[in-house]
Amino acid sequence: MVQPIGVIDSGVGGMTVAKELMRQLPKESIVYIGDTKRCPYGPRSEKEVRTFTWEMVEHLKQHDIKMLVVACNTATAFALKELKEKLDIPVLGVIEPGARAAITFSENKRIGVIGTEGTVHSGAYPEALKGIDSSIRVNSQSCPPFVPLVERNVLKGPEAERVVRETLKPLKDQNGIDTLILGCTHYPLIRNVIQREMGDHINVISSGEETAREASLILSYHHLQEQGSQPPVHKFYTTGDFDKFKKIADEWFEAPLDIFEVIELDPVEIF
Ligand code: I24
Ligand code: DGL
């Protein structure tokens, strides 16, 4: 039986991670849940994010997944540790791969992180970075206007440039970083604008690419890679509006996906 990789996200942003997984692991099947009904997670409390994340995980239990990828930075920041503890399959978030890559790239050991309020306030990136190398200095900044900007499809041009310039001004003024982690699923879509604003001397790291690389390593380590000659089957589930979800997926993947469905998540009690 083919076992898929489970991918969960607060909405459609995790499709940036799913696309990278499909590119780097073309034989693997994916089952994706986007909680678009309750998106965004960025401004929500830790308890809410943990609860919603567990609800998606409970739903995935029907799909016999062999590995879980938490594609949402905010969900990773608040729930990864407990998911790893309580699930008996490999669980990968988007924070550690991005942190590891940033440390490899940085020459001066000063790293910037941008993300949602939840991700930045959780301190998960500095924790991951310092856990790998305690001498790293981290400047973090939340960028609340970026998710709504991308979701209005403003990905370039004067408005995008203005919002990015104004939001990143404090981080830029502090100076000194040589590497910037895009700690949110949506930011790769405005990567060029961010890169131009920060300058050519800054390495910009997008966690999605790095996460897919690590997913591949984990699968080989556990001998879980798909060997078969069957084409993969990708299933995409949303808790929200079917047409809006499908439209974004069709545009983003530029290839028809196999199954789209609206699902309801059952409530779970967390402690
Ligand atoms: N990109 C994102 N979210 C949106 C959007 C977008 N609308 C245009 N683009 N809307 O995230 C979110 C709100 N919806 C989602 C579905 O349910 C109801 C609410 C980033 C997407 C990353 C794959 C711009 C856009 C697009 C297609 C591909 C990429 C992209 F339409 F940036
Ligand atoms: N997926 C979220 C993240 O990467 C961004 C959107 C949201 O706030 O839910 O943090």
mmCIF file of C-alpha atoms and ligand atoms in Angstrom:
data_model
loop_
_atom_site.group_PDB
_atom_site.id
_atom_site.type_symbol
_atom_site.label_atom_id
_atom_site.label_comp_id
_atom_site.label_asym_id
_atom_site.label_seq_id
_atom_site.Cartn_x
_atom_site.Cartn_y
_atom_site.Cartn_z
ATOM 1 C CA MET A 1 0.000 0.000 0.000
ATOM 2 C CA VAL A 2 1.200 3.467 -0.874
ATOM 3 C CA GLN A 3 1.592 5.621 2.216
ATOM 4 C CA PRO A 4 1.405 9.366 1.583
ATOM 5 C CA ILE A 5 3.267 12.221 3.238
ATOM 6 C CA GLY A 6 0.843 14.291 5.331
ATOM 7 C CA VAL A 7 1.162 18.057 4.974
ATOM 8 C CA ILE A 8 -0.778 20.468 7.181
ATOM 9 C CA ASP A 9 -1.132 24.227 6.991
ATOM 10 C CA SER A 10 -3.366 27.035 8.181
ATOM 11 C CA GLY A 11 -4.535 27.564 4.601
ATOM 12 C CA VAL A 12 -3.019 27.722 1.133
ATOM 13 C CA GLY A 13 0.461 29.035 2.023
ATOM 14 C CA GLY A 14 1.739 25.525 2.733
ATOM 15 C CA MET A 15 1.325 24.799 -0.964
ATOM 16 C CA THR A 16 4.732 26.492 -1.334
ATOM 17 C CA VAL A 17 6.144 23.635 0.750
ATOM 18 C CA ALA A 18 3.991 20.980 -0.971
ATOM 19 C CA LYS A 19 5.223 22.093 -4.409
ATOM 20 C CA GLU A 20 8.834 21.803 -3.297
ATOM 21 C CA LEU A 21 8.104 18.317 -1.903
ATOM 22 C CA MET A 22 6.590 17.269 -5.244
ATOM 23 C CA ARG A 23 9.595 18.667 -7.126
ATOM 24 C CA GLN A 24 12.214 17.022 -4.931
ATOM 25 C CA LEU A 25 10.281 13.803 -4.245
ATOM 26 C CA PRO A 26 8.366 13.155 -7.477
ATOM 27 C CA LYS A 27 7.394 9.589 -6.531
ATOM 28 C CA GLU A 28 5.777 10.525 -3.232
ATOM 29 C CA SER A 29 2.039 11.004 -2.759
ATOM 30 C CA ILE A 30 0.828 13.921 -0.659
ATOM 31 C CA VAL A 31 -2.270 14.444 1.414
ATOM 32 C CA TYR A 32 -2.641 18.117 2.256
ATOM 33 C CA ILE A 33 -4.996 19.807 4.706
ATOM 34 C CA GLY A 34 -5.406 23.582 4.588
ATOM 35 C CA ASP A 35 -7.483 25.035 7.417
ATOM 36 C CA THR A 36 -8.600 27.970 5.253
ATOM 37 C CA LYS A 37 -11.760 28.417 7.289
ATOM 38 C CA ARG A 38 -9.734 29.524 10.320
ATOM 39 C CA CYS A 39 -6.777 31.069 8.492
ATOM 40 C CA PRO A 40 -4.742 33.119 9.422
ATOM 41 C CA TYR A 41 -3.109 31.434 12.411
ATOM 42 C CA GLY A 42 -0.477 34.186 12.691
ATOM 43 C CA PRO A 43 -2.447 36.451 15.075
ATOM 44 C CA ARG A 44 -4.027 33.585 17.097
ATOM 45 C CA SER A 45 -3.173 32.395 20.601
ATOM 46 C CA GLU A 46 -0.861 29.487 21.258
ATOM 47 C CA LYS A 47 -3.758 27.388 22.583
ATOM 48 C CA GLU A 48 -5.864 27.955 19.469
ATOM 49 C CA VAL A 49 -3.023 27.144 17.110
ATOM 50 C CA ARG A 50 -2.181 23.968 19.035
ATOM 51 C CA THR A 51 -5.830 22.878 19.087
ATOM 52 C CA PHE A 52 -6.394 23.483 15.380
ATOM 53 C CA THR A 53 -3.138 21.736 14.517
ATOM 54 C CA TRP A 54 -4.150 18.623 16.486
ATOM 55 C CA GLU A 55 -7.522 18.643 14.740
ATOM 56 C CA MET A 56 -5.780 18.434 11.370
ATOM 57 C CA VAL A 57 -3.494 15.684 12.631
ATOM 58 C CA GLU A 58 -6.458 13.676 13.944
ATOM 59 C CA HIS A 59 -8.044 13.915 10.509
ATOM 60 C CA LEU A 60 -4.857 12.680 8.837
ATOM 61 C CA LYS A 61 -4.966 9.497 10.910
ATOM 62 C CA GLN A 62 -7.489 8.145 8.379
ATOM 63 C CA HIS A 63 -4.868 8.409 5.655
ATOM 64 C CA ASP A 64 -2.142 6.173 7.056
ATOM 65 C CA ILE A 65 0.585 8.761 6.483
ATOM 66 C CA LYS A 66 4.233 7.731 6.836
ATOM 67 C CA MET A 67 5.518 11.172 7.756
ATOM 68 C CA LEU A 68 4.016 14.498 8.817
ATOM 69 C CA VAL A 69 5.244 17.815 7.467
ATOM 70 C CA VAL A 70 3.980 20.829 9.380
ATOM 71 C CA ALA A 71 4.178 23.348 6.543
ATOM 72 C CA CYS A 72 2.948 26.314 8.592
ATOM 73 C CA ASN A 73 5.567 28.236 10.547
ATOM 74 C CA THR A 74 3.086 29.352 13.210
ATOM 75 C CA ALA A 75 1.858 25.787 13.795
ATOM 76 C CA THR A 76 5.461 24.574 13.875
ATOM 77 C CA ALA A 77 6.367 27.262 16.405
ATOM 78 C CA PHE A 78 3.572 26.285 18.785
ATOM 79 C CA ALA A 79 2.947 22.581 18.264
ATOM 80 C CA LEU A 80 5.962 20.803 16.775
ATOM 81 C CA LYS A 81 7.470 19.657 20.044
ATOM 82 C CA GLU A 82 4.300 17.935 21.260
ATOM 83 C CA LEU A 83 3.574 16.429 17.835
ATOM 84 C CA LYS A 84 7.045 14.863 17.805
ATOM 85 C CA GLU A 85 6.531 13.525 21.308
ATOM 86 C CA LYS A 86 3.098 12.047 20.735
ATOM 87 C CA LEU A 87 3.185 10.716 17.166
ATOM 88 C CA ASP A 88 5.023 7.555 16.227
ATOM 89 C CA ILE A 89 5.943 8.668 12.690
ATOM 90 C CA PRO A 90 8.671 11.157 11.705
ATOM 91 C CA VAL A 91 7.442 14.748 12.109
ATOM 92 C CA LEU A 92 9.151 17.621 10.352
ATOM 93 C CA GLY A 93 8.446 21.309 10.779
ATOM 94 C CA VAL A 94 9.595 24.233 8.667
ATOM 95 C CA ILE A 95 11.639 26.004 11.329
ATOM 96 C CA GLU A 96 14.632 23.744 11.902
ATOM 97 C CA PRO A 97 15.482 23.220 8.234
ATOM 98 C CA GLY A 98 15.404 26.987 7.650
ATOM 99 C CA ALA A 99 17.527 27.582 10.757
ATOM 100 C CA ARG A 100 20.102 24.997 9.705
ATOM 101 C CA ALA A 101 20.373 26.452 6.203
ATOM 102 C CA ALA A 102 20.740 29.980 7.552
ATOM 103 C CA ILE A 103 23.622 28.925 9.785
ATOM 104 C CA THR A 104 25.356 27.284 6.846
ATOM 105 C CA PHE A 105 25.053 30.458 4.773
ATOM 106 C CA SER A 106 25.821 33.085 7.394
ATOM 107 C CA GLU A 107 29.409 34.239 7.629
ATOM 108 C CA ASN A 108 29.028 36.783 10.434
ATOM 109 C CA LYS A 109 26.651 34.665 12.556
ATOM 110 C CA ARG A 110 24.031 37.401 12.600
ATOM 111 C CA ILE A 111 20.721 36.147 11.294
ATOM 112 C CA GLY A 112 17.415 37.935 10.753
ATOM 113 C CA VAL A 113 14.044 36.191 10.988
ATOM 114 C CA ILE A 114 10.712 37.477 9.746
ATOM 115 C CA GLY A 115 7.373 35.790 10.307
ATOM 116 C CA THR A 116 3.876 36.172 11.731
ATOM 117 C CA GLU A 117 3.313 37.612 15.208
ATOM 118 C CA GLY A 118 2.775 34.112 16.614
ATOM 119 C CA THR A 119 5.978 32.729 15.151
ATOM 120 C CA VAL A 120 8.091 35.684 16.226
ATOM 121 C CA HIS A 121 6.601 35.920 19.731
ATOM 122 C CA SER A 122 7.032 32.188 20.315
ATOM 123 C CA GLY A 123 10.815 32.576 20.079
ATOM 124 C CA ALA A 124 10.987 29.284 18.176
ATOM 125 C CA TYR A 125 13.498 30.497 15.562
ATOM 126 C CA PRO A 126 16.031 31.951 18.039
ATOM 127 C CA GLU A 127 15.663 28.748 20.055
ATOM 128 C CA ALA A 128 16.340 26.581 17.006
ATOM 129 C CA LEU A 129 19.219 28.766 15.819
ATOM 130 C CA LYS A 130 20.899 28.948 19.227
ATOM 131 C CA GLY A 131 20.338 25.237 19.769
ATOM 132 C CA ILE A 132 22.500 24.599 16.711
ATOM 133 C CA ASP A 133 25.102 27.290 17.441
ATOM 134 C CA SER A 134 24.866 29.244 20.685
ATOM 135 C CA SER A 135 27.050 32.074 19.377
ATOM 136 C CA ILE A 136 24.489 33.094 16.720
ATOM 137 C CA ARG A 137 22.855 36.480 17.186
ATOM 138 C CA VAL A 138 19.262 36.746 16.036
ATOM 139 C CA ASN A 139 17.153 39.763 15.069
ATOM 140 C CA SER A 140 13.496 38.845 14.674
ATOM 141 C CA GLN A 141 10.640 40.906 13.401
ATOM 142 C CA SER A 142 6.992 40.135 12.803
ATOM 143 C CA CYS A 143 5.533 41.411 9.545
ATOM 144 C CA PRO A 144 1.725 41.388 9.992
ATOM 145 C CA PRO A 145 1.002 43.225 6.714
ATOM 146 C CA PHE A 146 2.718 40.621 4.509
ATOM 147 C CA VAL A 147 0.161 37.774 4.625
ATOM 148 C CA PRO A 148 -2.782 40.061 3.702
ATOM 149 C CA LEU A 149 -0.654 41.622 0.947
ATOM 150 C CA VAL A 150 0.071 38.250 -0.668
ATOM 151 C CA GLU A 151 -3.545 37.153 -0.210
ATOM 152 C CA ARG A 152 -4.652 40.236 -2.123
ATOM 153 C CA ASN A 153 -2.340 39.047 -4.883
ATOM 154 C CA VAL A 154 -0.108 42.112 -4.605
ATOM 155 C CA LEU A 155 3.200 40.363 -5.245
ATOM 156 C CA LYS A 156 5.175 43.151 -6.959
ATOM 157 C CA GLY A 157 4.924 46.793 -7.969
ATOM 158 C CA PRO A 158 4.792 50.046 -6.019
ATOM 159 C CA GLU A 159 2.333 48.964 -3.307
ATOM 160 C CA ALA A 160 4.231 45.768 -2.507
ATOM 161 C CA GLU A 161 7.485 47.741 -2.456
ATOM 162 C CA ARG A 162 6.062 50.368 -0.113
ATOM 163 C CA VAL A 163 4.608 47.839 2.356
ATOM 164 C CA VAL A 164 7.810 45.798 2.374
ATOM 165 C CA ARG A 165 9.994 48.902 2.779
ATOM 166 C CA GLU A 166 7.940 50.272 5.676
ATOM 167 C CA THR A 167 7.614 46.921 7.451
ATOM 168 C CA LEU A 168 11.276 45.941 7.159
ATOM 169 C CA LYS A 169 12.625 49.392 8.066
ATOM 170 C CA PRO A 170 13.352 48.570 11.766
ATOM 171 C CA LEU A 171 15.159 45.357 10.810
ATOM 172 C CA LYS A 172 17.161 47.106 8.102
ATOM 173 C CA ASP A 173 18.097 49.978 10.424
ATOM 174 C CA GLN A 174 19.531 47.581 13.005
ATOM 175 C CA ASN A 175 21.859 46.385 10.280
ATOM 176 C CA GLY A 176 24.502 43.752 10.664
ATOM 177 C CA ILE A 177 22.639 40.618 9.583
ATOM 178 C CA ASP A 178 23.977 38.853 6.488
ATOM 179 C CA THR A 179 21.200 36.229 6.267
ATOM 180 C CA LEU A 180 17.438 36.562 6.465
ATOM 181 C CA ILE A 181 15.056 33.642 7.063
ATOM 182 C CA LEU A 182 11.614 33.921 5.471
ATOM 183 C CA GLY A 183 9.804 32.363 8.429
ATOM 184 C CA CYS A 184 6.336 32.299 6.902
ATOM 185 C CA THR A 185 4.806 30.269 4.080
ATOM 186 C CA HIS A 186 3.659 33.366 2.193
ATOM 187 C CA TYR A 187 6.897 35.314 2.077
ATOM 188 C CA PRO A 188 8.582 33.381 -0.761
ATOM 189 C CA LEU A 189 5.936 34.902 -3.030
ATOM 190 C CA ILE A 190 7.338 38.382 -2.334
ATOM 191 C CA ARG A 191 10.910 37.183 -2.071
ATOM 192 C CA ASN A 192 12.172 39.417 -4.888
ATOM 193 C CA VAL A 193 10.689 42.518 -3.290
ATOM 194 C CA ILE A 194 12.189 41.555 0.088
ATOM 195 C CA GLN A 195 15.590 40.787 -1.463
ATOM 196 C CA ARG A 196 15.677 44.127 -3.302
ATOM 197 C CA GLU A 197 14.700 46.016 -0.168
ATOM 198 C CA MET A 198 17.297 44.277 2.037
ATOM 199 C CA GLY A 199 20.052 44.448 -0.607
ATOM 200 C CA ASP A 200 22.112 41.969 -2.615
ATOM 201 C CA HIS A 201 24.527 41.298 0.233
ATOM 202 C CA ILE A 202 21.803 39.516 2.252
ATOM 203 C CA ASN A 203 21.239 35.761 1.821
ATOM 204 C CA VAL A 204 17.519 35.162 1.778
ATOM 205 C CA ILE A 205 16.491 31.682 2.970
ATOM 206 C CA SER A 206 13.139 30.177 2.189
ATOM 207 C CA SER A 207 12.227 27.402 4.608
ATOM 208 C CA GLY A 208 10.100 25.427 2.140
ATOM 209 C CA GLU A 209 12.991 24.401 -0.079
ATOM 210 C CA GLU A 210 15.104 23.391 2.882
ATOM 211 C CA THR A 211 12.222 21.466 4.444
ATOM 212 C CA ALA A 212 11.763 19.366 1.312
ATOM 213 C CA ARG A 213 15.482 18.543 1.306
ATOM 214 C CA GLU A 214 15.238 17.378 4.910
ATOM 215 C CA ALA A 215 12.051 15.414 4.230
ATOM 216 C CA SER A 216 13.962 13.520 1.585
ATOM 217 C CA LEU A 217 16.790 12.721 4.034
ATOM 218 C CA ILE A 218 14.333 11.539 6.691
ATOM 219 C CA LEU A 219 12.541 9.239 4.254
ATOM 220 C CA SER A 220 15.784 7.627 3.131
ATOM 221 C CA TYR A 221 17.057 7.298 6.676
ATOM 222 C CA HIS A 222 13.892 5.396 7.669
ATOM 223 C CA HIS A 223 13.767 3.476 4.364
ATOM 224 C CA LEU A 224 10.380 4.982 3.664
ATOM 225 C CA GLN A 225 10.896 6.284 0.115
ATOM 226 C CA GLU A 226 8.382 5.275 -2.489
ATOM 227 C CA GLN A 227 9.966 2.773 -4.868
ATOM 228 C CA GLY A 228 7.046 1.892 -7.087
ATOM 229 C CA SER A 229 6.540 2.856 -10.697
ATOM 230 C CA GLN A 230 2.960 3.987 -10.003
ATOM 231 C CA PRO A 231 2.374 7.720 -10.453
ATOM 232 C CA PRO A 232 1.763 9.521 -7.150
ATOM 233 C CA VAL A 233 -1.747 10.504 -6.024
ATOM 234 C CA HIS A 234 -2.154 13.918 -4.417
ATOM 235 C CA LYS A 235 -5.179 14.707 -2.254
ATOM 236 C CA PHE A 236 -5.987 18.245 -1.174
ATOM 237 C CA TYR A 237 -8.490 19.053 1.558
ATOM 238 C CA THR A 238 -9.800 22.421 2.725
ATOM 239 C CA THR A 239 -11.988 23.389 5.654
ATOM 240 C CA GLY A 240 -13.212 26.428 3.727
ATOM 241 C CA ASP A 241 -14.432 27.493 0.309
ATOM 242 C CA PHE A 242 -13.897 24.812 -2.343
ATOM 243 C CA ASP A 243 -13.695 27.084 -5.405
ATOM 244 C CA LYS A 244 -11.274 29.587 -3.904
ATOM 245 C CA PHE A 245 -9.019 26.805 -2.645
ATOM 246 C CA LYS A 246 -9.048 24.957 -5.947
ATOM 247 C CA LYS A 247 -8.419 28.100 -7.973
ATOM 248 C CA ILE A 248 -5.255 28.920 -6.022
ATOM 249 C CA ALA A 249 -4.051 25.304 -6.171
ATOM 250 C CA ASP A 250 -4.668 25.049 -9.933
ATOM 251 C CA GLU A 251 -2.742 28.250 -10.529
ATOM 252 C CA TRP A 252 0.057 27.351 -8.177
ATOM 253 C CA PHE A 253 0.722 23.747 -9.192
ATOM 254 C CA GLU A 254 0.048 24.283 -12.904
ATOM 255 C CA ALA A 255 -0.951 20.639 -13.023
ATOM 256 C CA PRO A 256 -4.208 18.960 -12.147
ATOM 257 C CA LEU A 257 -4.251 17.431 -8.674
ATOM 258 C CA ASP A 258 -6.159 14.228 -8.116
ATOM 259 C CA ILE A 259 -8.606 14.935 -5.352
ATOM 260 C CA PHE A 260 -10.085 18.080 -3.877
ATOM 261 C CA GLU A 261 -12.586 17.978 -1.056
ATOM 262 C CA VAL A 262 -14.103 20.122 1.660
ATOM 263 C CA ILE A 263 -13.765 18.530 5.094
ATOM 264 C CA GLU A 264 -14.930 19.289 8.594
ATOM 265 C CA LEU A 265 -12.467 18.864 11.415
ATOM 266 C CA ASP A 266 -13.707 17.242 14.621
ATOM 267 C CA PRO A 267 -12.973 19.145 17.805
ATOM 268 C CA VAL A 268 -10.206 17.830 20.061
ATOM 269 C CA GLU A 269 -9.427 18.740 23.661
ATOM 270 C CA ILE A 270 -5.845 19.689 24.362
ATOM 271 C CA PHE A 271 -4.122 20.402 27.634
HETATM 272 N N1 I24 B 1 -2.120 33.695 -2.281
HETATM 273 C C1 I24 B 1 -2.445 33.204 -1.086
HETATM 274 N N2 I24 B 1 -3.682 33.267 -0.549
HETATM 275 C C2 I24 B 1 -4.661 33.843 -1.239
HETATM 276 C C3 I24 B 1 -3.104 34.279 -2.946
HETATM 277 C C4 I24 B 1 -4.397 34.381 -2.487
HETATM 278 N N3 I24 B 1 -5.132 35.037 -3.408
HETATM 279 C C5 I24 B 1 -4.313 35.322 -4.440
HETATM 280 N N4 I24 B 1 -3.086 34.857 -4.174
HETATM 281 N N5 I24 B 1 -5.895 33.894 -0.728
HETATM 282 O O1 I24 B 1 -1.487 32.578 -0.351
HETATM 283 C C6 I24 B 1 -6.165 33.344 0.539
HETATM 284 C C7 I24 B 1 -7.547 33.482 0.918
HETATM 285 N N6 I24 B 1 -8.393 32.378 0.486
HETATM 286 C C8 I24 B 1 -7.739 31.101 0.300
HETATM 287 C C9 I24 B 1 -8.698 30.021 -0.099
HETATM 288 O O2 I24 B 1 -9.828 29.965 0.719
HETATM 289 C C10 I24 B 1 -10.446 31.188 1.051
HETATM 290 C C11 I24 B 1 -9.499 32.286 1.403
HETATM 291 C C12 I24 B 1 -0.255 32.226 -0.932
HETATM 292 C C13 I24 B 1 -0.424 31.086 -1.878
HETATM 293 C C14 I24 B 1 0.740 30.225 -1.976
HETATM 294 C C15 I24 B 1 0.573 29.094 -2.914
HETATM 295 C C16 I24 B 1 -1.899 34.957 -5.007
HETATM 296 C C17 I24 B 1 -1.502 33.616 -5.576
HETATM 297 C C18 I24 B 1 -2.361 32.808 -6.308
HETATM 298 C C19 I24 B 1 -1.943 31.578 -6.816
HETATM 299 C C20 I24 B 1 -0.657 31.164 -6.575
HETATM 300 C C21 I24 B 1 0.210 31.956 -5.838
HETATM 301 C C22 I24 B 1 -0.230 33.173 -5.340
HETATM 302 F F1 I24 B 1 -3.622 33.178 -6.519
HETATM 303 F F2 I24 B 1 0.550 33.950 -4.642
HETATM 304 N N1 DGL B 2 1.012 29.609 7.265
HETATM 305 C C1 DGL B 2 1.306 30.731 8.144
HETATM 306 C C2 DGL B 2 2.779 30.698 8.547
HETATM 307 O O1 DGL B 2 3.623 30.185 7.849
HETATM 308 C C3 DGL B 2 0.978 32.053 7.498
HETATM 309 C C4 DGL B 2 -0.498 32.308 7.377
HETATM 310 C C5 DGL B 2 -1.197 32.351 8.711
HETATM 311 O O2 DGL B 2 -0.957 33.297 9.497
HETATM 312 O O3 DGL B 2 -1.956 31.450 8.965
HETATM 313 O O4 DGL B 2 3.114 31.179 9.576
#
